[in-house]
């Protein structure tokens, strides 16, 4: 009780109310069992909006995010692994493989063309990091332009997260690789 008295009335009330709040967007990143938020991303141009919740509805999806298009780890390891393993993942019931990055859709389209993703991985741009922030998986990377996505992968089944692999440091290349996806 002594620690509660020293907190002050505002902090005490806030602490009390937080115990009853169940939304993942309140104080914690997306978790297994959560629904994917309804956010528009962009594919190939600003004219082509793709609502991620609608895209994930009724099917099994692998979604992975990278800190930046054309960056070394993303271009040499992360995205190429998903391109290489796309047929195998799809043979196990995956309907879509999606790469998300906080970039503009033109950069994502060019990166996809450079990496031969056509028919294997959809390249979606989170132009203002709204999807990344809704998941609470943003990170500040000043050398890449500011707010970016942490590196992660997830399996989504009918809009619900079934598997989530967030790199411990947010940018490494260990748990979020295609070879670690369990379908």
mmCIF file with all atom_site columns, N, CA and C in Angstrom, residues 83-156:
data_model
loop_
_atom_site.group_PDB
_atom_site.id
_atom_site.type_symbol
_atom_site.label_atom_id
_atom_site.label_alt_id
_atom_site.label_comp_id
_atom_site.label_asym_id
_atom_site.label_entity_id
_atom_site.label_seq_id
_atom_site.pdbx_PDB_ins_code
_atom_site.Cartn_x
_atom_site.Cartn_y
_atom_site.Cartn_z
_atom_site.occupancy
_atom_site.B_iso_or_equiv
_atom_site.pdbx_formal_charge
_atom_site.auth_seq_id
_atom_site.auth_comp_id
_atom_site.auth_asym_id
_atom_site.auth_atom_id
_atom_site.pdbx_PDB_model_num
ATOM 1   N N  . UNK A 1 83  ? 11.427 -15.152 -51.562 1.00 0.00 ? 83  UNK A N  1
ATOM 2   C CA . UNK A 1 83  ? 11.249 -15.390 -53.000 1.00 0.00 ? 83  UNK A CA 1
ATOM 3   C C  . UNK A 1 83  ? 11.612 -16.837 -53.312 1.00 0.00 ? 83  UNK A C  1
ATOM 4   N N  . UNK A 1 84  ? 12.739 -17.288 -52.792 1.00 0.00 ? 84  UNK A N  1
ATOM 5   C CA . UNK A 1 84  ? 13.212 -18.665 -53.031 1.00 0.00 ? 84  UNK A CA 1
ATOM 6   C C  . UNK A 1 84  ? 12.248 -19.697 -52.458 1.00 0.00 ? 84  UNK A C  1
ATOM 7   N N  . UNK A 1 85  ? 11.695 -19.427 -51.280 1.00 0.00 ? 85  UNK A N  1
ATOM 8   C CA . UNK A 1 85  ? 10.832 -20.399 -50.593 1.00 0.00 ? 85  UNK A CA 1
ATOM 9   C C  . UNK A 1 85  ? 9.347  -20.219 -50.882 1.00 0.00 ? 85  UNK A C  1
ATOM 10  N N  . UNK A 1 86  ? 8.987  -19.294 -51.773 1.00 0.00 ? 86  UNK A N  1
ATOM 11  C CA . UNK A 1 86  ? 7.577  -18.989 -52.033 1.00 0.00 ? 86  UNK A CA 1
ATOM 12  C C  . UNK A 1 86  ? 6.785  -20.208 -52.473 1.00 0.00 ? 86  UNK A C  1
ATOM 13  N N  . UNK A 1 87  ? 7.289  -20.963 -53.425 1.00 0.00 ? 87  UNK A N  1
ATOM 14  C CA . UNK A 1 87  ? 6.541  -22.132 -53.918 1.00 0.00 ? 87  UNK A CA 1
ATOM 15  C C  . UNK A 1 87  ? 6.329  -23.160 -52.818 1.00 0.00 ? 87  UNK A C  1
ATOM 16  N N  . UNK A 1 88  ? 7.348  -23.377 -52.001 1.00 0.00 ? 88  UNK A N  1
ATOM 17  C CA . UNK A 1 88  ? 7.226  -24.336 -50.900 1.00 0.00 ? 88  UNK A CA 1
ATOM 18  C C  . UNK A 1 88  ? 6.191  -23.860 -49.880 1.00 0.00 ? 88  UNK A C  1
ATOM 19  N N  . UNK A 1 89  ? 6.236  -22.585 -49.519 1.00 0.00 ? 89  UNK A N  1
ATOM 20  C CA . UNK A 1 89  ? 5.263  -22.046 -48.562 1.00 0.00 ? 89  UNK A CA 1
ATOM 21  C C  . UNK A 1 89  ? 3.841  -22.128 -49.125 1.00 0.00 ? 89  UNK A C  1
ATOM 22  N N  . UNK A 1 90  ? 3.689  -21.792 -50.387 1.00 0.00 ? 90  UNK A N  1
ATOM 23  C CA . UNK A 1 90  ? 2.364  -21.836 -51.009 1.00 0.00 ? 90  UNK A CA 1
ATOM 24  C C  . UNK A 1 90  ? 1.851  -23.276 -51.133 1.00 0.00 ? 90  UNK A C  1
ATOM 25  N N  . UNK A 1 91  ? 2.755  -24.236 -51.306 1.00 0.00 ? 91  UNK A N  1
ATOM 26  C CA . UNK A 1 91  ? 2.339  -25.646 -51.379 1.00 0.00 ? 91  UNK A CA 1
ATOM 27  C C  . UNK A 1 91  ? 1.827  -26.149 -50.026 1.00 0.00 ? 91  UNK A C  1
ATOM 28  N N  . UNK A 1 92  ? 2.144  -25.415 -48.964 1.00 0.00 ? 92  UNK A N  1
ATOM 29  C CA . UNK A 1 92  ? 1.690  -25.779 -47.614 1.00 0.00 ? 92  UNK A CA 1
ATOM 30  C C  . UNK A 1 92  ? 0.440  -25.003 -47.203 1.00 0.00 ? 92  UNK A C  1
ATOM 31  N N  . UNK A 1 93  ? -0.201 -24.333 -48.160 1.00 0.00 ? 93  UNK A N  1
ATOM 32  C CA . UNK A 1 93  ? -1.455 -23.662 -47.867 1.00 0.00 ? 93  UNK A CA 1
ATOM 33  C C  . UNK A 1 93  ? -1.395 -22.160 -47.684 1.00 0.00 ? 93  UNK A C  1
ATOM 34  N N  . UNK A 1 94  ? -0.246 -21.555 -47.901 1.00 0.00 ? 94  UNK A N  1
ATOM 35  C CA . UNK A 1 94  ? -0.135 -20.099 -47.795 1.00 0.00 ? 94  UNK A CA 1
ATOM 36  C C  . UNK A 1 94  ? -0.708 -19.479 -49.067 1.00 0.00 ? 94  UNK A C  1
ATOM 37  N N  . UNK A 1 95  ? -1.693 -18.597 -48.903 1.00 0.00 ? 95  UNK A N  1
ATOM 38  C CA . UNK A 1 95  ? -2.342 -17.960 -50.050 1.00 0.00 ? 95  UNK A CA 1
ATOM 39  C C  . UNK A 1 95  ? -1.607 -16.743 -50.573 1.00 0.00 ? 95  UNK A C  1
ATOM 40  N N  . UNK A 1 96  ? -0.941 -16.026 -49.686 1.00 0.00 ? 96  UNK A N  1
ATOM 41  C CA . UNK A 1 96  ? -0.205 -14.813 -50.065 1.00 0.00 ? 96  UNK A CA 1
ATOM 42  C C  . UNK A 1 96  ? 1.051  -14.707 -49.214 1.00 0.00 ? 96  UNK A C  1
ATOM 43  N N  . UNK A 1 97  ? 2.104  -14.178 -49.813 1.00 0.00 ? 97  UNK A N  1
ATOM 44  C CA . UNK A 1 97  ? 3.303  -13.796 -49.080 1.00 0.00 ? 97  UNK A CA 1
ATOM 45  C C  . UNK A 1 97  ? 3.464  -12.305 -49.327 1.00 0.00 ? 97  UNK A C  1
ATOM 46  N N  . UNK A 1 98  ? 3.565  -11.544 -48.243 1.00 0.00 ? 98  UNK A N  1
ATOM 47  C CA . UNK A 1 98  ? 3.554  -10.088 -48.323 1.00 0.00 ? 98  UNK A CA 1
ATOM 48  C C  . UNK A 1 98  ? 4.793  -9.517  -47.638 1.00 0.00 ? 98  UNK A C  1
ATOM 49  N N  . UNK A 1 99  ? 5.461  -8.627  -48.329 1.00 0.00 ? 99  UNK A N  1
ATOM 50  C CA . UNK A 1 99  ? 6.574  -7.872  -47.753 1.00 0.00 ? 99  UNK A CA 1
ATOM 51  C C  . UNK A 1 99  ? 6.100  -6.443  -47.539 1.00 0.00 ? 99  UNK A C  1
ATOM 52  N N  . UNK A 1 100 ? 6.296  -5.938  -46.313 1.00 0.00 ? 100 UNK A N  1
ATOM 53  C CA . UNK A 1 100 ? 5.904  -4.574  -45.973 1.00 0.00 ? 100 UNK A CA 1
ATOM 54  C C  . UNK A 1 100 ? 7.145  -3.796  -45.549 1.00 0.00 ? 100 UNK A C  1
ATOM 55  N N  . UNK A 1 101 ? 7.216  -2.560  -46.025 1.00 0.00 ? 101 UNK A N  1
ATOM 56  C CA . UNK A 1 101 ? 8.279  -1.663  -45.591 1.00 0.00 ? 101 UNK A CA 1
ATOM 57  C C  . UNK A 1 101 ? 7.747  -0.237  -45.563 1.00 0.00 ? 101 UNK A C  1
ATOM 58  N N  . UNK A 1 102 ? 8.292  0.561   -44.660 1.00 0.00 ? 102 UNK A N  1
ATOM 59  C CA . UNK A 1 102 ? 7.947  1.982   -44.603 1.00 0.00 ? 102 UNK A CA 1
ATOM 60  C C  . UNK A 1 102 ? 8.739  2.655   -45.720 1.00 0.00 ? 102 UNK A C  1
ATOM 61  N N  . UNK A 1 103 ? 8.109  2.706   -46.865 1.00 0.00 ? 103 UNK A N  1
ATOM 62  C CA . UNK A 1 103 ? 8.673  3.297   -48.080 1.00 0.00 ? 103 UNK A CA 1
ATOM 63  C C  . UNK A 1 103 ? 7.512  3.760   -48.941 1.00 0.00 ? 103 UNK A C  1
ATOM 64  N N  . UNK A 1 104 ? 7.824  4.387   -50.062 1.00 0.00 ? 104 UNK A N  1
ATOM 65  C CA . UNK A 1 104 ? 6.757  4.731   -50.993 1.00 0.00 ? 104 UNK A CA 1
ATOM 66  C C  . UNK A 1 104 ? 6.527  3.549   -51.943 1.00 0.00 ? 104 UNK A C  1
ATOM 67  N N  . UNK A 1 105 ? 5.350  3.474   -52.559 1.00 0.00 ? 105 UNK A N  1
ATOM 68  C CA . UNK A 1 105 ? 5.031  2.314   -53.393 1.00 0.00 ? 105 UNK A CA 1
ATOM 69  C C  . UNK A 1 105 ? 5.906  2.186   -54.635 1.00 0.00 ? 105 UNK A C  1
ATOM 70  N N  . UNK A 1 106 ? 6.452  3.288   -55.118 1.00 0.00 ? 106 UNK A N  1
ATOM 71  C CA . UNK A 1 106 ? 7.303  3.237   -56.300 1.00 0.00 ? 106 UNK A CA 1
ATOM 72  C C  . UNK A 1 106 ? 8.642  2.573   -55.971 1.00 0.00 ? 106 UNK A C  1
ATOM 73  N N  . UNK A 1 107 ? 9.175  2.868   -54.800 1.00 0.00 ? 107 UNK A N  1
ATOM 74  C CA . UNK A 1 107 ? 10.410 2.216   -54.345 1.00 0.00 ? 107 UNK A CA 1
ATOM 75  C C  . UNK A 1 107 ? 10.166 0.725   -54.129 1.00 0.00 ? 107 UNK A C  1
ATOM 76  N N  . UNK A 1 108 ? 9.037  0.392   -53.506 1.00 0.00 ? 108 UNK A N  1
ATOM 77  C CA . UNK A 1 108 ? 8.722  -1.023  -53.273 1.00 0.00 ? 108 UNK A CA 1
ATOM 78  C C  . UNK A 1 108 ? 8.545  -1.776  -54.592 1.00 0.00 ? 108 UNK A C  1
ATOM 79  N N  . UNK A 1 109 ? 7.904  -1.136  -55.571 1.00 0.00 ? 109 UNK A N  1
ATOM 80  C CA . UNK A 1 109 ? 7.726  -1.767  -56.883 1.00 0.00 ? 109 UNK A CA 1
ATOM 81  C C  . UNK A 1 109 ? 9.074  -1.988  -57.566 1.00 0.00 ? 109 UNK A C  1
ATOM 82  N N  . UNK A 1 110 ? 9.944  -0.992  -57.514 1.00 0.00 ? 110 UNK A N  1
ATOM 83  C CA . UNK A 1 110 ? 11.271 -1.119  -58.128 1.00 0.00 ? 110 UNK A CA 1
ATOM 84  C C  . UNK A 1 110 ? 12.093 -2.198  -57.431 1.00 0.00 ? 110 UNK A C  1
ATOM 85  N N  . UNK A 1 111 ? 11.994 -2.258  -56.109 1.00 0.00 ? 111 UNK A N  1
ATOM 86  C CA . UNK A 1 111 ? 12.724 -3.278  -55.358 1.00 0.00 ? 111 UNK A CA 1
ATOM 87  C C  . UNK A 1 111 ? 12.195 -4.669  -55.705 1.00 0.00 ? 111 UNK A C  1
ATOM 88  N N  . UNK A 1 112 ? 10.884 -4.790  -55.816 1.00 0.00 ? 112 UNK A N  1
ATOM 89  C CA . UNK A 1 112 ? 10.285 -6.060  -56.200 1.00 0.00 ? 112 UNK A CA 1
ATOM 90  C C  . UNK A 1 112 ? 10.743 -6.500  -57.580 1.00 0.00 ? 112 UNK A C  1
ATOM 91  N N  . UNK A 1 113 ? 10.806 -5.562  -58.504 1.00 0.00 ? 113 UNK A N  1
ATOM 92  C CA . UNK A 1 113 ? 11.279 -5.882  -59.855 1.00 0.00 ? 113 UNK A CA 1
ATOM 93  C C  . UNK A 1 113 ? 12.742 -6.319  -59.808 1.00 0.00 ? 113 UNK A C  1
ATOM 94  N N  . UNK A 1 114 ? 13.553 -5.616  -59.041 1.00 0.00 ? 114 UNK A N  1
ATOM 95  C CA . UNK A 1 114 ? 14.974 -5.941  -58.892 1.00 0.00 ? 114 UNK A CA 1
ATOM 96  C C  . UNK A 1 114 ? 15.172 -7.338  -58.289 1.00 0.00 ? 114 UNK A C  1
ATOM 97  N N  . UNK A 1 115 ? 14.261 -7.736  -57.406 1.00 0.00 ? 115 UNK A N  1
ATOM 98  C CA . UNK A 1 115 ? 14.387 -9.008  -56.682 1.00 0.00 ? 115 UNK A CA 1
ATOM 99  C C  . UNK A 1 115 ? 13.534 -10.134 -57.295 1.00 0.00 ? 115 UNK A C  1
ATOM 100 N N  . UNK A 1 116 ? 12.890 -9.879  -58.430 1.00 0.00 ? 116 UNK A N  1
ATOM 101 C CA . UNK A 1 116 ? 12.075 -10.893 -59.118 1.00 0.00 ? 116 UNK A CA 1
ATOM 102 C C  . UNK A 1 116 ? 10.990 -11.488 -58.227 1.00 0.00 ? 116 UNK A C  1
ATOM 103 N N  . UNK A 1 117 ? 10.198 -10.623 -57.611 1.00 0.00 ? 117 UNK A N  1
ATOM 104 C CA . UNK A 1 117 ? 9.150  -11.071 -56.689 1.00 0.00 ? 117 UNK A CA 1
ATOM 105 C C  . UNK A 1 117 ? 7.830  -11.400 -57.376 1.00 0.00 ? 117 UNK A C  1
ATOM 106 N N  . UNK A 1 118 ? 7.691  -11.045 -58.650 1.00 0.00 ? 118 UNK A N  1
ATOM 107 C CA . UNK A 1 118 ? 6.433  -11.227 -59.391 1.00 0.00 ? 118 UNK A CA 1
ATOM 108 C C  . UNK A 1 118 ? 5.875  -12.643 -59.214 1.00 0.00 ? 118 UNK A C  1
ATOM 109 N N  . UNK A 1 119 ? 4.626  -12.716 -58.741 1.00 0.00 ? 119 UNK A N  1
ATOM 110 C CA . UNK A 1 119 ? 3.950  -13.996 -58.561 1.00 0.00 ? 119 UNK A CA 1
ATOM 111 C C  . UNK A 1 119 ? 4.392  -14.766 -57.324 1.00 0.00 ? 119 UNK A C  1
ATOM 112 N N  . UNK A 1 120 ? 5.318  -14.194 -56.562 1.00 0.00 ? 120 UNK A N  1
ATOM 113 C CA . UNK A 1 120 ? 5.837  -14.877 -55.373 1.00 0.00 ? 120 UNK A CA 1
ATOM 114 C C  . UNK A 1 120 ? 5.572  -14.080 -54.103 1.00 0.00 ? 120 UNK A C  1
ATOM 115 N N  . UNK A 1 121 ? 5.989  -12.822 -54.089 1.00 0.00 ? 121 UNK A N  1
ATOM 116 C CA . UNK A 1 121 ? 5.860  -11.963 -52.904 1.00 0.00 ? 121 UNK A CA 1
ATOM 117 C C  . UNK A 1 121 ? 5.245  -10.638 -53.331 1.00 0.00 ? 121 UNK A C  1
ATOM 118 N N  . UNK A 1 122 ? 4.191  -10.231 -52.644 1.00 0.00 ? 122 UNK A N  1
ATOM 119 C CA . UNK A 1 122 ? 3.590  -8.924  -52.902 1.00 0.00 ? 122 UNK A CA 1
ATOM 120 C C  . UNK A 1 122 ? 4.336  -7.872  -52.101 1.00 0.00 ? 122 UNK A C  1
ATOM 121 N N  . UNK A 1 123 ? 4.666  -6.771  -52.745 1.00 0.00 ? 123 UNK A N  1
ATOM 122 C CA . UNK A 1 123 ? 5.459  -5.713  -52.147 1.00 0.00 ? 123 UNK A CA 1
ATOM 123 C C  . UNK A 1 123 ? 4.540  -4.546  -51.795 1.00 0.00 ? 123 UNK A C  1
ATOM 124 N N  . UNK A 1 124 ? 4.266  -4.376  -50.497 1.00 0.00 ? 124 UNK A N  1
ATOM 125 C CA . UNK A 1 124 ? 3.335  -3.347  -50.056 1.00 0.00 ? 124 UNK A CA 1
ATOM 126 C C  . UNK A 1 124 ? 4.049  -2.255  -49.265 1.00 0.00 ? 124 UNK A C  1
ATOM 127 N N  . UNK A 1 125 ? 3.725  -1.027  -49.610 1.00 0.00 ? 125 UNK A N  1
ATOM 128 C CA . UNK A 1 125 ? 4.341  0.144   -48.982 1.00 0.00 ? 125 UNK A CA 1
ATOM 129 C C  . UNK A 1 125 ? 3.458  0.672   -47.860 1.00 0.00 ? 125 UNK A C  1
ATOM 130 N N  . UNK A 1 126 ? 4.074  0.850   -46.712 1.00 0.00 ? 126 UNK A N  1
ATOM 131 C CA . UNK A 1 126 ? 3.435  1.472   -45.548 1.00 0.00 ? 126 UNK A CA 1
ATOM 132 C C  . UNK A 1 126 ? 3.929  2.922   -45.542 1.00 0.00 ? 126 UNK A C  1
ATOM 133 N N  . UNK A 1 127 ? 3.329  3.753   -46.387 1.00 0.00 ? 127 UNK A N  1
ATOM 134 C CA . UNK A 1 127 ? 3.881  5.073   -46.716 1.00 0.00 ? 127 UNK A CA 1
ATOM 135 C C  . UNK A 1 127 ? 4.116  5.988   -45.522 1.00 0.00 ? 127 UNK A C  1
ATOM 136 N N  . UNK A 1 128 ? 3.223  5.989   -44.558 1.00 0.00 ? 128 UNK A N  1
ATOM 137 C CA . UNK A 1 128 ? 3.405  6.868   -43.396 1.00 0.00 ? 128 UNK A CA 1
ATOM 138 C C  . UNK A 1 128 ? 3.545  6.077   -42.095 1.00 0.00 ? 128 UNK A C  1
ATOM 139 N N  . UNK A 1 129 ? 3.881  4.806   -42.211 1.00 0.00 ? 129 UNK A N  1
ATOM 140 C CA . UNK A 1 129 ? 4.093  3.912   -41.071 1.00 0.00 ? 129 UNK A CA 1
ATOM 141 C C  . UNK A 1 129 ? 2.822  3.667   -40.251 1.00 0.00 ? 129 UNK A C  1
ATOM 142 N N  . UNK A 1 130 ? 1.654  3.902   -40.834 1.00 0.00 ? 130 UNK A N  1
ATOM 143 C CA . UNK A 1 130 ? 0.421  3.721   -40.059 1.00 0.00 ? 130 UNK A CA 1
ATOM 144 C C  . UNK A 1 130 ? 0.182  2.259   -39.679 1.00 0.00 ? 130 UNK A C  1
ATOM 145 N N  . UNK A 1 131 ? 0.480  1.325   -40.571 1.00 0.00 ? 131 UNK A N  1
ATOM 146 C CA . UNK A 1 131 ? 0.344  -0.099  -40.253 1.00 0.00 ? 131 UNK A CA 1
ATOM 147 C C  . UNK A 1 131 ? 1.378  -0.498  -39.203 1.00 0.00 ? 131 UNK A C  1
ATOM 148 N N  . UNK A 1 132 ? 2.600  -0.089  -39.415 1.00 0.00 ? 132 UNK A N  1
ATOM 149 C CA . UNK A 1 132 ? 3.696  -0.394  -38.488 1.00 0.00 ? 132 UNK A CA 1
ATOM 150 C C  . UNK A 1 132 ? 3.396  0.147   -37.095 1.00 0.00 ? 132 UNK A C  1
ATOM 151 N N  . UNK A 1 133 ? 2.886  1.357   -37.020 1.00 0.00 ? 133 UNK A N  1
ATOM 152 C CA . UNK A 1 133 ? 2.539  1.956   -35.725 1.00 0.00 ? 133 UNK A CA 1
ATOM 153 C C  . UNK A 1 133 ? 1.333  1.256   -35.097 1.00 0.00 ? 133 UNK A C  1
ATOM 154 N N  . UNK A 1 134 ? 0.366  0.843   -35.915 1.00 0.00 ? 134 UNK A N  1
ATOM 155 C CA . UNK A 1 134 ? -0.802 0.129   -35.381 1.00 0.00 ? 134 UNK A CA 1
ATOM 156 C C  . UNK A 1 134 ? -0.382 -1.195  -34.742 1.00 0.00 ? 134 UNK A C  1
ATOM 157 N N  . UNK A 1 135 ? 0.662  -1.819  -35.281 1.00 0.00 ? 135 UNK A N  1
ATOM 158 C CA . UNK A 1 135 ? 1.199  -3.060  -34.708 1.00 0.00 ? 135 UNK A CA 1
ATOM 159 C C  . UNK A 1 135 ? 2.120  -2.778  -33.521 1.00 0.00 ? 135 UNK A C  1
ATOM 160 N N  . UNK A 1 136 ? 2.504  -1.527  -33.367 1.00 0.00 ? 136 UNK A N  1
ATOM 161 C CA . UNK A 1 136 ? 3.496  -1.092  -32.376 1.00 0.00 ? 136 UNK A CA 1
ATOM 162 C C  . UNK A 1 136 ? 4.834  -1.797  -32.590 1.00 0.00 ? 136 UNK A C  1
ATOM 163 N N  . UNK A 1 137 ? 5.234  -1.874  -33.862 1.00 0.00 ? 137 UNK A N  1
ATOM 164 C CA . UNK A 1 137 ? 6.508  -2.488  -34.227 1.00 0.00 ? 137 UNK A CA 1
ATOM 165 C C  . UNK A 1 137 ? 7.410  -1.490  -34.955 1.00 0.00 ? 137 UNK A C  1
ATOM 166 N N  . UNK A 1 138 ? 7.217  -0.194  -34.647 1.00 0.00 ? 138 UNK A N  1
ATOM 167 C CA . UNK A 1 138 ? 8.057  0.823   -35.261 1.00 0.00 ? 138 UNK A CA 1
ATOM 168 C C  . UNK A 1 138 ? 9.357  0.976   -34.472 1.00 0.00 ? 138 UNK A C  1
ATOM 169 N N  . UNK A 1 139 ? 10.352 1.491   -35.165 1.00 0.00 ? 139 UNK A N  1
ATOM 170 C CA . UNK A 1 139 ? 11.640 1.784   -34.559 1.00 0.00 ? 139 UNK A CA 1
ATOM 171 C C  . UNK A 1 139 ? 12.196 3.036   -35.218 1.00 0.00 ? 139 UNK A C  1
ATOM 172 N N  . UNK A 1 140 ? 12.974 3.781   -34.496 1.00 0.00 ? 140 UNK A N  1
ATOM 173 C CA . UNK A 1 140 ? 13.591 4.998   -35.019 1.00 0.00 ? 140 UNK A CA 1
ATOM 174 C C  . UNK A 1 140 ? 14.962 4.631   -35.585 1.00 0.00 ? 140 UNK A C  1
ATOM 175 N N  . UNK A 1 141 ? 15.108 4.783   -36.895 1.00 0.00 ? 141 UNK A N  1
ATOM 176 C CA . UNK A 1 141 ? 16.383 4.513   -37.563 1.00 0.00 ? 141 UNK A CA 1
ATOM 177 C C  . UNK A 1 141 ? 16.765 5.753   -38.364 1.00 0.00 ? 141 UNK A C  1
ATOM 178 N N  . UNK A 1 142 ? 17.376 6.721   -37.697 1.00 0.00 ? 142 UNK A N  1
ATOM 179 C CA . UNK A 1 142 ? 17.721 8.000   -38.323 1.00 0.00 ? 142 UNK A CA 1
ATOM 180 C C  . UNK A 1 142 ? 18.500 7.832   -39.631 1.00 0.00 ? 142 UNK A C  1
ATOM 181 N N  . UNK A 1 143 ? 19.477 6.903   -39.714 1.00 0.00 ? 143 UNK A N  1
ATOM 182 C CA . UNK A 1 143 ? 20.222 6.760   -40.977 1.00 0.00 ? 143 UNK A CA 1
ATOM 183 C C  . UNK A 1 143 ? 19.348 6.316   -42.157 1.00 0.00 ? 143 UNK A C  1
ATOM 184 N N  . UNK A 1 144 ? 18.192 5.716   -41.877 1.00 0.00 ? 144 UNK A N  1
ATOM 185 C CA . UNK A 1 144 ? 17.284 5.287   -42.953 1.00 0.00 ? 144 UNK A CA 1
ATOM 186 C C  . UNK A 1 144 ? 16.119 6.256   -43.135 1.00 0.00 ? 144 UNK A C  1
ATOM 187 N N  . UNK A 1 145 ? 16.149 7.389   -42.458 1.00 0.00 ? 145 UNK A N  1
ATOM 188 C CA . UNK A 1 145 ? 15.130 8.400   -42.660 1.00 0.00 ? 145 UNK A CA 1
ATOM 189 C C  . UNK A 1 145 ? 14.157 8.584   -41.520 1.00 0.00 ? 145 UNK A C  1
ATOM 190 N N  . UNK A 1 146 ? 14.360 7.906   -40.395 1.00 0.00 ? 146 UNK A N  1
ATOM 191 C CA . UNK A 1 146 ? 13.468 8.107   -39.247 1.00 0.00 ? 146 UNK A CA 1
ATOM 192 C C  . UNK A 1 146 ? 12.708 6.858   -38.870 1.00 0.00 ? 146 UNK A C  1
ATOM 193 N N  . UNK A 1 147 ? 11.377 6.981   -38.772 1.00 0.00 ? 147 UNK A N  1
ATOM 194 C CA . UNK A 1 147 ? 10.548 5.859   -38.341 1.00 0.00 ? 147 UNK A CA 1
ATOM 195 C C  . UNK A 1 147 ? 10.544 4.777   -39.409 1.00 0.00 ? 147 UNK A C  1
ATOM 196 N N  . UNK A 1 148 ? 10.880 3.573   -39.005 1.00 0.00 ? 148 UNK A N  1
ATOM 197 C CA . UNK A 1 148 ? 10.890 2.394   -39.875 1.00 0.00 ? 148 UNK A CA 1
ATOM 198 C C  . UNK A 1 148 ? 10.249 1.241   -39.118 1.00 0.00 ? 148 UNK A C  1
ATOM 199 N N  . UNK A 1 149 ? 10.079 0.133   -39.797 1.00 0.00 ? 149 UNK A N  1
ATOM 200 C CA . UNK A 1 149 ? 9.531  -1.058  -39.167 1.00 0.00 ? 149 UNK A CA 1
ATOM 201 C C  . UNK A 1 149 ? 10.653 -1.892  -38.575 1.00 0.00 ? 149 UNK A C  1
ATOM 202 N N  . UNK A 1 150 ? 10.357 -2.497  -37.443 1.00 0.00 ? 150 UNK A N  1
ATOM 203 C CA . UNK A 1 150 ? 11.249 -3.535  -36.949 1.00 0.00 ? 150 UNK A CA 1
ATOM 204 C C  . UNK A 1 150 ? 11.161 -4.689  -37.945 1.00 0.00 ? 150 UNK A C  1
ATOM 205 N N  . UNK A 1 151 ? 12.154 -5.531  -37.947 1.00 0.00 ? 151 UNK A N  1
ATOM 206 C CA . UNK A 1 151 ? 12.142 -6.704  -38.810 1.00 0.00 ? 151 UNK A CA 1
ATOM 207 C C  . UNK A 1 151 ? 11.374 -7.810  -38.086 1.00 0.00 ? 151 UNK A C  1
ATOM 208 N N  . UNK A 1 152 ? 10.370 -8.352  -38.772 1.00 0.00 ? 152 UNK A N  1
ATOM 209 C CA . UNK A 1 152 ? 9.559  -9.419  -38.182 1.00 0.00 ? 152 UNK A CA 1
ATOM 210 C C  . UNK A 1 152 ? 8.916  -10.247 -39.287 1.00 0.00 ? 152 UNK A C  1
ATOM 211 N N  . UNK A 1 153 ? 8.352  -11.370 -38.889 1.00 0.00 ? 153 UNK A N  1
ATOM 212 C CA . UNK A 1 153 ? 7.508  -12.166 -39.775 1.00 0.00 ? 153 UNK A CA 1
ATOM 213 C C  . UNK A 1 153 ? 6.330  -12.669 -38.964 1.00 0.00 ? 153 UNK A C  1
ATOM 214 N N  . UNK A 1 154 ? 5.237  -12.967 -39.666 1.00 0.00 ? 154 UNK A N  1
ATOM 215 C CA . UNK A 1 154 ? 4.073  -13.528 -38.998 1.00 0.00 ? 154 UNK A CA 1
ATOM 216 C C  . UNK A 1 154 ? 3.283  -14.392 -39.967 1.00 0.00 ? 154 UNK A C  1
ATOM 217 N N  . UNK A 1 155 ? 2.576  -15.343 -39.390 1.00 0.00 ? 155 UNK A N  1
ATOM 218 C CA . UNK A 1 155 ? 1.598  -16.123 -40.138 1.00 0.00 ? 155 UNK A CA 1
ATOM 219 C C  . UNK A 1 155 ? 0.238  -15.650 -39.660 1.00 0.00 ? 155 UNK A C  1
ATOM 220 N N  . UNK A 1 156 ? -0.613 -15.315 -40.614 1.00 0.00 ? 156 UNK A N  1
ATOM 221 C CA . UNK A 1 156 ? -1.948 -14.797 -40.328 1.00 0.00 ? 156 UNK A CA 1
ATOM 222 C C  . UNK A 1 156 ? -2.951 -15.771 -40.941 1.00 0.00 ? 156 UNK A C  1
#
